[in-house]
Amino acid sequence: MISISNKKLDAWIKEVADMCQPDEVYLCDGTKEEYQKMLDIMVEAGLGTPLNPEKRPGCYLFRSHPSDVARAEKRTFIASKNKEDAGPTNNWIDPDELKKSMTELYTGCMKGRTMYVIPFSMGPIGSPISKIGVEITDSPYVVFNMYIMTRIGTAVLGALGEDGEFVKCLHSVGQPLGPGEVDKEWPCIPNVDEKYISHFPEERMIWSIGSGYGGNALLGKKCFALRIAGVQARDEGWLAEHMLILKLTNPKGESYYVCGAFPSACGKTNLAMLQPSFPGWKVETIGDDIAWMKFGEDGRLYAINPESGFFGVVPGTSMQSNPNAMTQIQKNTIFTNVGLTDDGDVWWEGSGIPAPDHLIDWKGNDWTPDSGTPAAHANARFTTPAAQCPVIAPEWEDPAGVPISAILVGGRRKTTIPLVNESVDWNHGIFLGSIMGSEITTADITDKVGQVRRDPFAMLPFMGYHMGDYLQHWLDIGKKTDACKLPRIYFVNWFRKNEEGKFIWPGYGENSRVLKWIVDRLSGDAEVVNTPIGNLPTLDGIDLNGINIGEAEMTELLKIDKEAWLAEIESIKENYKSYGDRLPKELAEELAKLEAKLA
Ligand code: O2Y
Ligand code: MN
């Protein structure tokens, strides 16, 4: 048995090993050799395929079980001691009860397997904003994905020291092996209702069993960096957010750092590494999914990307939507659930590359363009090192973080919400963040199609506590410094449609025109129109040179439809009711002000 100088960690490893009964315990050192060894284990077991090294050097393809392809929201639990503290947006189970039932599942769950211990740092090792976690898992797939997505290994144990604190992250695929038995397919518990992704916020602990996929298994990401870190951030006075971080430099050479909160599947990764469509401006990437922000000594908010890789959606990634990602995933990338071409490359829908006549689809079956089924699963993913991003900012790993000047918030709204709306002050900005959301579509399998699902700061699936308390925390952050030092908040909407149901705004690289306007505002070079909902660009405020958007389209993109806003207010009231007495009074006041201004 391994021995570790951090007594709490040593004791926890022994406790977990006693419960899960693995054949072996292995402490990850975080070396490249170890990464390769984990890949080889999966490939030798027939569970992974190296891609053609001439086409995709260092790349591999994995296929998960068809029942294990996405985050299991229904099976994600916030087990706070008091039910009320989990709030109206989370699934809650009493922590003692949950531990009892999960202990039964965990008992003997690693028989026939190796138990890997992964010390990891979220954020650059040693940064004052970073935090340490330790994931115990029986999945080599998790080890090599964590190698890309976080900083792992011996250096982290050094930073942890003898008495450092860490978040306990326990994961098992939940499939013990009998003597001599080996995995014939992706191991997991196929019945979704038997999977658990559980969070114990007061204990800073995560217990996950039954899924080997993405956010359910790579516990540093959504489970730690958002749900548990969110609780730590509330208690310690900082922010753990579902936000990209980008750096925008204008032709004068002035750089601004911008965070952006967008719900899943709104193109966050694309925006984080977009190519501006006009000369003289530059976008560079700091992070594509998560931002941790703390006050610096100058009273400004500084952000780090706690991750070191991108776990991006593959379908739809193309030279049009994200040319930089296309370059980034050319090497040293793990693909999960895409098609395998006959020449050992990968293919997916929306790649902009013509479909080959034949491939093996994400389920391992022969596929042709006439098959009538997708070659890649809609939630197929790439795991790729951030350092490989062609436009990664040189300071992306600066332990001090980068000073944030603006925060974008926005969902997918075909009506009502203008292209961009600047908040008038911090509380108004938090109000805008609290009302963001997307229209429910037929893909959501519900009778609520067309209604807006509010997703405050894109945190709905990632909240570790009560949503009302979370919004209060944002408001309180605004009281900790001078108003002029806080980032300005912008509500954006790339998805407004015209009467024919067509998107009015071209999106993709053209979103840089909105970013340019925001930077012009920050540098005092752009005017606004004051409206009841906030500060909007003037009709000629956004640079439209070279695109086919005229004054009529811009009028539509910036239109404030009074009737629609009055209906919006009723829907916001309904949503706010769900927060009960934990609705911050400042937000009720903002809503009342808006109603009065529109009257
Ligand atoms: O399906 C999963 O497990 C991944 S979800 C995900 C992955 C990377 C970045 N964001 C998300 C998300 O759902 O927001
Ligand atoms: Mn995300």
Coordinates of C-alpha atoms in Angstrom, one line a residue, residues 5 15 85 162 216 230 234 245 321 334-336 340 346 424 444 450 465 478 491 495 526 528 533 542 546 566:
S5 CA 2.9 12.5 3.9
E15 CA -10.6 4.1 3.8
D85 CA -29.8 25.0 1.2
E162 CA 1.6 17.6 5.1
N216 CA -19.9 12.7 -14.4
G230 CA -19.1 27.6 -5.9
R234 CA -19.4 31.9 -1.5
I245 CA -12.2 34.1 -20.6
S321 CA -17.4 27.7 -36.7
I334 CA -8.7 12.2 -27.3
F335 CA -11.9 11.8 -29.3
T336 CA -14.9 10.1 -27.8
L340 CA -13.8 6.3 -37.5
V346 CA -12.2 10.8 -37.4
V424 CA -26.4 50.6 -16.1
D444 CA -35.9 19.1 -24.5
G450 CA -41.3 28.0 -26.5
Y465 CA -26.3 25.6 -3.3
G478 CA -20.3 44.3 -5.9
F491 CA -26.4 41.0 -22.0
F495 CA -29.8 34.1 -31.8
A526 CA -18.7 54.5 -28.3
V528 CA -25.2 54.5 -26.1
I533 CA -33.9 47.8 -20.3
I542 CA -21.7 48.4 -34.3
G546 CA -18.2 44.0 -45.0
L566 CA -44.2 43.0 -20.3

